[in-house]
Short mmCIF file of C-alpha atoms and ligand atoms in Angstrom, two decimals:
data_model
loop_
_atom_site.label_atom_id
_atom_site.label_comp_id
_atom_site.label_asym_id
_atom_site.label_seq_id
_atom_site.Cartn_x
_atom_site.Cartn_y
_atom_site.Cartn_z
CA MET A 1 115.68 102.12 129.18
CA THR A 2 116.74 99.58 126.60
CA LYS A 3 119.70 98.55 127.44
CA ILE A 4 121.96 97.53 124.40
CA SER A 5 123.14 93.45 124.88
CA ASN A 6 125.19 92.76 121.13
CA VAL A 7 127.01 95.44 118.76
CA TYR A 8 128.28 92.98 115.61
CA ALA A 9 129.12 94.28 113.08
CA ARG A 10 130.45 92.53 109.44
CA GLU A 11 131.78 93.60 105.67
CA VAL A 12 129.46 93.85 102.66
CA LEU A 13 129.48 95.47 99.38
CA ASP A 14 128.31 98.70 98.46
CA SER A 15 126.86 99.82 94.53
CA ARG A 16 130.69 99.64 93.19
CA GLY A 17 131.08 96.71 94.73
CA LYS A 18 133.18 98.06 97.24
CA PRO A 19 132.83 96.41 100.23
CA THR A 20 131.29 98.65 103.48
CA VAL A 21 129.97 99.10 107.22
CA GLU A 22 127.25 96.84 108.10
CA VAL A 23 126.43 97.08 111.92
CA GLU A 24 123.87 95.21 113.49
CA ILE A 25 122.53 96.16 117.40
CA THR A 26 120.76 94.21 119.18
CA CYS A 27 118.37 95.41 122.88
CA ASP A 28 118.00 93.17 125.91
CA ASP A 29 113.95 93.46 125.26
CA GLY A 30 114.87 92.02 121.20
CA GLY A 31 115.04 95.34 119.45
CA ILE A 32 117.61 94.96 116.87
CA GLY A 33 118.12 97.69 114.33
CA ARG A 34 120.66 97.85 111.48
CA ALA A 35 122.63 100.28 109.21
CA ILE A 36 124.76 99.94 106.62
CA VAL A 37 127.46 103.17 105.78
CA PRO A 38 127.62 104.58 102.38
CA SER A 39 130.47 105.78 100.73
CA GLY A 40 131.36 109.06 98.09
CA ALA A 41 133.37 109.47 95.07
CA SER A 42 133.65 112.88 95.01
CA THR A 43 134.56 113.80 98.61
CA GLY A 44 134.69 117.14 100.11
CA GLN A 45 138.42 117.24 102.44
CA ALA A 46 136.80 117.81 105.96
CA GLU A 47 134.78 114.58 105.84
CA ALA A 48 135.08 112.12 108.83
CA LEU A 49 137.63 109.73 107.07
CA GLU A 50 136.49 106.54 105.64
CA LEU A 51 138.79 104.49 107.12
CA ARG A 52 140.29 101.32 103.96
CA ASP A 53 142.58 98.29 105.34
CA ALA A 54 145.89 99.51 102.80
CA SER A 55 146.53 95.74 102.10
CA ALA A 56 145.97 95.36 98.42
CA GLU A 57 145.47 91.93 98.96
CA ARG A 58 141.81 92.28 98.99
CA TYR A 59 139.58 94.18 96.91
CA ASP A 60 142.72 96.27 95.54
CA GLY A 61 143.23 98.07 99.40
CA GLN A 62 139.31 98.18 99.90
CA GLY A 63 138.93 96.72 102.23
CA VAL A 64 137.26 97.83 105.65
CA LEU A 65 137.98 94.51 108.19
CA GLN A 66 140.22 97.48 110.10
CA ALA A 67 137.14 99.22 110.82
CA VAL A 68 134.83 96.69 111.56
CA ALA A 69 137.81 95.20 113.63
CA ASN A 70 137.16 98.22 115.89
CA VAL A 71 133.26 97.99 116.05
CA ASN A 72 133.70 94.71 117.12
CA ASP A 73 136.15 94.58 119.22
CA VAL A 74 136.88 98.62 120.19
CA ILE A 75 133.22 100.39 120.40
CA ALA A 76 130.82 96.93 121.16
CA PRO A 77 132.92 97.25 124.77
CA THR A 78 131.69 100.41 125.31
CA LEU A 79 127.87 100.27 124.10
CA LEU A 80 126.92 96.89 126.20
CA SER A 81 123.91 97.45 128.76
CA GLN A 82 123.96 101.09 127.19
CA ASP A 83 120.34 103.13 126.90
CA ALA A 84 119.58 102.64 123.19
CA ALA A 85 117.96 105.32 123.42
CA ASP A 86 119.82 107.71 124.38
CA GLN A 87 121.07 108.73 120.83
CA SER A 88 123.25 111.60 121.90
CA ALA A 89 124.94 109.57 125.34
CA ILE A 90 125.76 106.60 122.59
CA ASP A 91 127.54 108.86 119.93
CA SER A 92 129.07 110.69 122.73
CA ILE A 93 131.02 107.53 123.59
CA LEU A 94 131.52 107.02 120.14
CA LEU A 95 133.48 109.99 119.80
CA GLN A 96 135.03 109.64 122.76
CA CYS A 97 136.52 106.06 121.90
CA ASP A 98 137.92 108.91 118.64
CA ASP A 99 138.17 112.27 119.36
CA SER A 100 140.45 112.74 116.23
CA PRO A 101 138.63 116.06 113.88
CA GLN A 102 138.33 113.26 110.97
CA LYS A 103 136.82 110.54 113.11
CA SER A 104 141.04 108.43 111.93
CA GLN A 105 141.30 106.20 114.50
CA LEU A 106 138.56 104.53 114.87
CA GLY A 107 137.09 105.29 110.42
CA GLY A 108 134.40 107.78 110.02
CA ASN A 109 132.72 104.71 108.62
CA ALA A 110 132.89 102.41 111.61
CA LEU A 111 131.14 105.37 114.11
CA LEU A 112 128.61 105.96 111.51
CA GLY A 113 127.10 102.07 111.31
CA VAL A 114 127.47 102.54 115.24
CA SER A 115 125.08 105.75 115.46
CA LEU A 116 122.96 104.65 112.40
CA ALA A 117 122.05 100.86 113.81
CA THR A 118 120.99 102.62 117.41
CA ALA A 119 118.10 104.02 116.01
CA HIS A 120 116.57 101.62 114.48
CA ALA A 121 117.12 99.45 117.26
CA ALA A 122 116.03 102.56 119.45
CA ALA A 123 113.35 102.05 117.03
CA ALA A 124 112.18 98.51 116.90
CA SER A 125 112.55 98.45 120.69
CA LYS A 126 110.02 101.90 120.90
CA ARG A 127 107.71 99.60 118.28
CA VAL A 128 108.31 103.34 116.48
CA PRO A 129 109.02 103.85 112.67
CA LEU A 130 112.94 104.67 112.70
CA HIS A 131 111.86 108.89 111.15
CA GLN A 132 109.22 109.17 114.44
CA HIS A 133 111.95 107.65 116.77
CA VAL A 134 114.05 110.96 114.14
CA ASN A 135 111.81 113.57 114.72
CA ASP A 136 111.63 112.85 118.75
CA LEU A 137 115.01 112.71 118.66
CA PHE A 138 115.61 116.03 116.35
CA SER A 139 113.50 117.87 118.31
CA ALA A 140 115.09 117.48 121.30
CA THR A 141 118.66 118.53 120.10
CA PRO A 142 120.18 121.87 122.07
CA HIS A 143 119.54 124.55 120.58
CA LEU A 144 116.98 123.86 117.91
CA PRO A 145 114.26 126.71 118.48
CA THR A 146 110.66 125.72 119.66
CA SER A 147 109.43 127.28 116.76
CA SER A 148 111.46 125.84 114.40
CA THR A 149 110.82 121.51 116.04
CA PRO A 150 109.31 119.95 113.05
CA ARG A 151 106.71 117.38 112.80
CA PRO A 152 107.20 114.55 110.31
CA ALA A 153 107.44 115.60 106.64
CA LEU A 154 107.99 114.67 102.82
CA PRO A 155 110.83 116.14 101.61
CA LEU A 156 110.40 116.49 97.81
CA PRO A 157 113.26 115.22 96.18
CA MET A 158 115.84 115.87 93.68
CA THR A 159 116.07 113.44 90.85
CA ASN A 160 119.51 112.46 88.40
CA MET A 161 119.13 113.05 85.04
CA ILE A 162 122.31 113.17 83.64
CA SER A 163 125.31 112.71 85.57
CA GLY A 164 128.86 113.86 84.76
CA GLY A 165 132.35 114.37 86.31
CA LEU A 166 133.24 112.05 88.85
CA HIS A 167 129.69 109.65 89.13
CA ALA A 168 129.59 108.82 84.54
CA GLY A 169 132.49 108.25 81.81
CA GLY A 170 130.85 111.24 79.92
CA ASN A 171 132.88 113.71 79.29
CA LEU A 172 130.44 116.53 81.28
CA ASP A 173 132.80 118.81 83.90
CA PHE A 174 129.44 119.10 85.54
CA GLN A 175 128.48 117.00 88.31
CA ASP A 176 125.01 116.29 88.06
CA VAL A 177 121.79 117.89 86.12
CA LEU A 178 118.02 116.97 88.80
CA ILE A 179 114.34 118.05 88.46
CA MET A 180 112.34 118.54 90.70
CA SER A 181 108.96 118.14 90.39
CA VAL A 182 107.54 121.37 92.02
CA GLY A 183 104.21 121.50 90.76
CA ALA A 184 103.32 117.70 92.36
CA SER A 185 100.20 117.31 94.56
CA ASP A 186 101.82 114.74 96.45
CA TYR A 187 104.80 112.52 96.79
CA ARG A 188 103.57 110.36 94.35
CA THR A 189 102.06 112.35 91.38
CA GLY A 190 106.11 114.10 91.55
CA LEU A 191 107.05 110.38 91.30
CA GLU A 192 105.48 109.53 88.69
CA TRP A 193 106.62 112.73 86.61
CA ILE A 194 110.15 111.83 87.12
CA VAL A 195 109.74 108.53 85.43
CA ARG A 196 108.40 110.18 82.55
CA VAL A 197 110.72 112.91 82.30
CA TYR A 198 113.34 110.06 82.67
CA ARG A 199 112.07 108.34 80.26
CA ARG A 200 111.71 111.18 77.22
CA LEU A 201 114.87 112.45 78.17
CA GLY A 202 116.37 108.97 77.26
CA GLU A 203 114.52 108.99 74.03
CA LEU A 204 115.43 111.87 73.12
CA LEU A 205 119.50 111.33 73.91
CA CYS A 206 118.81 107.92 71.74
CA ASP A 207 118.02 109.87 68.81
CA ALA A 208 119.86 112.46 69.07
CA GLY A 209 123.20 109.74 68.68
CA PHE A 210 123.45 109.97 72.90
CA GLU A 211 123.95 107.74 74.97
CA GLY A 212 120.71 107.36 76.18
CA ARG A 213 120.94 103.67 77.94
CA LEU A 214 124.16 102.97 79.95
CA VAL A 215 123.45 104.65 83.56
CA GLY A 216 126.24 106.21 85.86
CA ASP A 217 126.56 105.56 89.21
CA GLU A 218 123.54 107.47 90.59
CA GLY A 219 121.47 105.93 87.69
CA GLY A 220 121.74 108.97 85.57
CA TYR A 221 122.86 109.10 81.63
CA GLY A 222 125.95 109.46 81.32
CA PRO A 223 125.91 110.71 77.96
CA ALA A 224 129.70 112.97 76.01
CA LEU A 225 127.58 115.95 75.13
CA GLY A 226 129.22 118.87 73.14
CA SER A 227 129.34 121.17 76.37
CA ASN A 228 126.51 121.23 79.94
CA ARG A 229 124.80 123.43 78.43
CA GLN A 230 123.75 121.31 76.81
CA ALA A 231 122.79 119.02 79.48
CA VAL A 232 120.56 121.16 80.27
CA GLU A 233 118.84 121.75 77.44
CA PHE A 234 118.31 118.15 76.95
CA VAL A 235 116.68 117.60 80.34
CA VAL A 236 114.79 121.22 79.30
CA ARG A 237 113.32 119.24 76.53
CA ALA A 238 112.56 116.08 77.90
CA THR A 239 110.35 117.35 80.55
CA GLU A 240 108.31 119.48 77.94
CA ALA A 241 108.27 116.03 75.99
CA ALA A 242 106.83 114.58 79.19
CA LYS A 243 104.34 117.07 78.99
CA LEU A 244 104.93 119.23 81.81
CA ARG A 245 105.40 122.90 81.87
CA PRO A 246 109.67 123.59 82.82
CA GLY A 247 109.66 126.06 85.82
CA GLU A 248 106.14 125.27 86.83
CA ASP A 249 105.30 121.26 87.49
CA VAL A 250 109.63 120.76 86.80
CA THR A 251 112.20 122.75 87.82
CA ILE A 252 116.53 122.14 87.53
CA ALA A 253 119.04 121.70 90.56
CA LEU A 254 122.49 121.60 89.61
CA ASP A 255 125.71 119.62 91.50
CA VAL A 256 128.32 121.44 89.75
CA ALA A 257 130.93 120.40 92.05
CA ALA A 258 133.31 122.22 91.43
CA THR A 259 135.69 121.79 93.75
CA HIS A 260 136.61 118.58 91.44
CA PHE A 261 137.83 121.32 88.12
CA VAL A 262 139.71 123.69 90.88
CA GLN A 263 142.87 124.66 89.67
CA GLU A 264 145.46 124.94 92.22
CA ASP A 265 145.44 128.58 91.46
CA GLY A 266 142.11 129.19 91.86
CA SER A 267 140.39 129.28 88.99
CA TYR A 268 137.85 126.55 87.49
CA ARG A 269 138.76 124.69 84.82
CA LEU A 270 136.11 123.23 82.59
CA VAL A 271 136.84 121.34 79.84
CA THR A 272 133.91 120.39 78.11
CA GLU A 273 132.86 124.20 77.28
CA GLN A 274 136.78 124.54 75.61
CA ASP A 275 139.33 124.09 77.97
CA THR A 276 137.74 127.30 79.07
CA THR A 277 139.25 128.86 82.59
CA LEU A 278 137.52 130.82 84.81
CA THR A 279 137.94 133.39 87.51
CA SER A 280 135.99 132.03 90.73
CA SER A 281 133.39 135.48 89.38
CA GLN A 282 133.72 134.72 85.84
CA MET A 283 132.33 131.24 87.20
CA THR A 284 129.72 133.18 89.09
CA ASP A 285 128.33 134.99 85.76
CA ARG A 286 128.34 131.44 84.34
CA LEU A 287 126.22 130.42 86.72
CA GLU A 288 124.22 133.82 86.57
CA GLU A 289 123.50 133.43 83.14
CA TRP A 290 122.27 129.44 83.37
CA VAL A 291 119.94 130.97 86.08
CA THR A 292 118.37 133.16 83.63
CA ASP A 293 118.70 131.29 80.79
CA PHE A 294 117.04 127.77 82.65
CA PRO A 295 114.88 127.34 84.66
CA ILE A 296 117.12 126.31 87.71
CA THR A 297 116.01 127.41 91.16
CA SER A 298 119.11 125.02 93.12
CA ILE A 299 122.58 125.14 92.45
CA GLU A 300 124.88 122.67 94.39
CA ASP A 301 128.72 123.27 95.37
CA GLY A 302 128.61 125.74 92.42
CA LEU A 303 132.19 127.12 93.57
CA ALA A 304 134.89 124.20 95.03
CA GLU A 305 134.81 124.38 99.12
CA GLU A 306 138.00 126.35 100.47
CA ASP A 307 136.54 129.92 97.69
CA TRP A 308 134.67 131.32 100.77
CA GLU A 309 135.52 134.68 99.22
CA GLY A 310 133.81 133.87 95.99
CA TRP A 311 130.91 131.66 97.55
CA ARG A 312 130.27 135.58 99.20
CA GLU A 313 130.46 136.76 96.54
CA MET A 314 127.98 134.33 93.95
CA THR A 315 125.23 134.13 96.80
CA LYS A 316 125.21 138.11 97.34
CA ARG A 317 124.36 138.05 93.62
CA LEU A 318 122.44 134.77 93.15
CA GLY A 319 121.23 133.63 96.69
CA ASP A 320 117.61 135.81 96.18
CA LYS A 321 117.42 133.86 93.16
CA THR A 322 118.23 130.74 93.51
CA ALA A 323 119.22 127.64 96.07
CA LEU A 324 122.58 127.60 96.95
CA VAL A 325 123.69 124.36 98.35
CA GLY A 326 127.13 124.10 100.35
CA ASP A 327 128.22 119.90 100.45
CA ASP A 328 131.97 119.87 99.77
CA LEU A 329 131.91 123.64 101.13
CA PHE A 330 130.12 122.44 104.35
CA THR A 331 130.53 117.87 104.88
CA THR A 332 127.35 118.27 106.77
CA ASN A 333 130.00 119.77 109.88
CA GLU A 334 128.78 122.42 112.17
CA SER A 335 131.73 124.50 112.55
CA ARG A 336 131.65 125.12 109.22
CA ILE A 337 128.11 125.89 108.69
CA ARG A 338 128.44 128.38 111.59
CA ARG A 339 131.59 129.46 109.38
CA GLY A 340 129.13 129.47 106.59
CA ILE A 341 126.08 131.20 108.71
CA GLU A 342 128.67 134.04 109.76
CA LEU A 343 130.56 135.15 106.08
CA GLY A 344 126.94 135.04 104.41
CA VAL A 345 128.01 131.75 102.18
CA GLY A 346 125.38 130.18 100.75
CA ASN A 347 121.25 129.46 101.58
CA ALA A 348 120.99 125.79 102.33
CA VAL A 349 123.27 122.55 103.44
CA LEU A 350 123.59 119.18 101.58
CA ILE A 351 122.88 116.74 104.65
CA LYS A 352 125.24 113.57 104.30
CA VAL A 353 125.56 111.22 107.52
CA ASN A 354 128.73 110.17 106.50
CA GLN A 355 130.68 113.26 106.15
CA ILE A 356 130.04 114.06 110.20
CA GLY A 357 129.63 110.47 111.61
CA THR A 358 126.73 110.07 113.38
CA LEU A 359 123.56 110.62 113.89
CA THR A 360 123.69 113.59 116.78
CA GLU A 361 126.86 115.76 115.18
CA THR A 362 123.83 115.08 111.78
CA PHE A 363 121.52 116.54 113.84
CA CYS A 364 123.61 119.53 115.24
CA ALA A 365 124.17 120.26 112.16
CA ILE A 366 120.67 120.79 110.58
CA SER A 367 119.41 122.80 113.39
CA ALA A 368 122.55 125.00 113.22
CA ALA A 369 121.38 125.32 109.38
CA ARG A 370 117.39 125.78 110.41
CA GLN A 371 118.15 128.55 112.93
CA ALA A 372 119.89 130.43 110.18
CA GLY A 373 116.91 129.45 107.91
CA TYR A 374 119.51 127.96 105.36
CA GLY A 375 117.42 124.93 103.66
CA ILE A 376 117.92 121.25 104.34
CA VAL A 377 118.98 118.73 100.93
CA VAL A 378 118.99 115.15 102.88
CA SER A 379 121.20 113.32 100.73
CA ALA A 380 122.59 109.70 99.17
CA ARG A 381 125.54 108.59 98.68
CA SER A 382 127.49 107.43 94.75
CA GLY A 383 127.39 104.35 96.41
CA GLU A 384 124.82 103.09 98.30
CA THR A 385 123.62 100.16 99.73
CA GLU A 386 119.95 98.72 100.02
CA ASP A 387 119.97 100.60 103.20
CA THR A 388 116.88 103.28 103.74
CA THR A 389 117.50 105.47 106.47
CA ILE A 390 118.07 108.52 105.14
CA ALA A 391 114.45 108.48 103.47
CA ASP A 392 113.46 108.02 106.83
CA LEU A 393 115.98 110.96 108.05
CA ALA A 394 114.67 113.07 105.85
CA VAL A 395 111.02 112.21 107.03
CA GLY A 396 112.24 113.24 111.18
CA VAL A 397 114.28 116.22 110.61
CA ALA A 398 111.15 117.90 107.99
CA ALA A 399 113.71 118.43 105.00
CA ASP A 400 113.51 120.37 102.20
CA HIS A 401 114.90 117.99 99.89
CA ILE A 402 116.10 114.61 99.54
CA LYS A 403 119.11 113.82 96.82
CA ILE A 404 119.07 109.95 95.92
CA GLY A 405 120.60 110.20 92.08
CA SER A 406 118.44 108.66 89.74
CA ILE A 407 114.76 106.49 89.49
CA VAL A 408 116.90 103.65 88.15
CA ARG A 409 119.01 101.20 90.55
CA SER A 410 117.82 99.33 93.47
CA GLU A 411 120.16 101.56 96.00
CA ARG A 412 118.21 104.37 95.05
CA LEU A 413 114.66 102.92 94.39
CA ALA A 414 115.08 101.27 97.89
CA LYS A 415 114.49 105.13 99.32
CA TYR A 416 111.86 106.15 96.80
CA ASN A 417 110.19 102.89 97.81
CA GLN A 418 110.92 103.44 101.43
CA LEU A 419 109.07 107.17 100.91
CA LEU A 420 105.79 105.67 99.24
CA ARG A 421 104.99 103.77 102.60
CA ILE A 422 106.28 106.32 104.58
CA ALA A 423 103.99 108.89 102.92
CA GLU A 424 101.10 106.13 103.12
CA SER A 425 102.00 106.20 106.76
CA LEU A 426 101.70 110.34 107.24
CA ARG A 427 98.36 110.63 105.30
C1 2PG B 1 127.52 114.40 95.50
C2 2PG B 1 127.31 113.00 96.00
C3 2PG B 1 125.85 112.55 95.66
P1 2PG B 1 129.24 111.45 96.21
O1 2PG B 1 128.57 114.93 95.19
O2 2PG B 1 126.34 115.37 96.06
O3 2PG B 1 125.21 113.17 94.17
O4 2PG B 1 128.50 112.53 95.53
O5 2PG B 1 128.62 110.59 96.40
O6 2PG B 1 130.35 111.02 95.19
O7 2PG B 1 130.34 112.53 96.88
MG1 MG B 2 127.38 117.45 95.90
#
């Protein structure tokens, strides 16, 4: 038994200079764990609440001192002397401390910081790498079929090249155009390919008179292009300029983030496409056209978070041609994922720990998706920090992909570099 002897939270800043919660947990055997909570911009309605101080005097009302106090004054006393190695027991205590559906009493940010720091502390006490500890915990998740108990494995990154939507100052409706180095023999080689394509892309954008130097929240370029389609064309050209074969060495992934341009009547307004308004099935037509014209192998949030019927149609039409990943749709929430599985909606799940708020609930979400044969994409948020937990999480659950953002900005590189270290240890 690894007894927790101290739990301490503080307010720190994330990659957008916005306050967030950091938690440190100490065990009586000297094991220490620390975690920092990330933060999204294009959030789903069903996500766990990010508790922010209302007082506009500090950080324009974005401070997290209340969430920090909730950890230090409310949660910490309940965890002293508990076993840090028993993650599900710790997370149950957290859920008893705040049993509201979206963790709105103490804040999802308060709970998540504690949950993740516990895993770090337990791994430190066991003297095993975090990804190994995560693998041990995940393998014990109830209902996980023995056949899908994974060995730790490196995920294939999905890397942001061009940013639009709520993440960059350009005009694109779609949030991200990403690439995957599907033809690379290993992680290290794939990373080099990604950097090469990114560099060529910057040059091509500059040569064509677009912004190819300044970057959006996740490090992708944020050019004001004539259409969403043009963004994909540029990425294909950059792949060729990098002497790689589109569709064989490198494929394209999109995060459409359609929740952020759906209208109240359920139609989709594409401002970049001559301000066209499309019905849900016309949006699917548009995506189908793109899947035919470009080497696209993954589309995230092609439709909005409550357009379940549209998602069902899209899955019938495109589900065997491309991955259809639910982000705002599923919000890492086991019951939303089960609903999707029942309705035949999507075929892959985006996993963001702060959408749900505890590690154990994250495992349950992954396990439900895995059982149904859905793909797993572990994802960072647009607001990140030096915390690298998701790299170990992705390896520990053997996720298919990891989505960290682009390959510039240190809050992103911290994770890519952690995967380089893990790659050595898995050899
Ligand atoms: C997304 C994420 C990461 P945010 O939509 O997938 O790219 O963005 O963290 O703003 O929700
Ligand atoms: Mg998304």
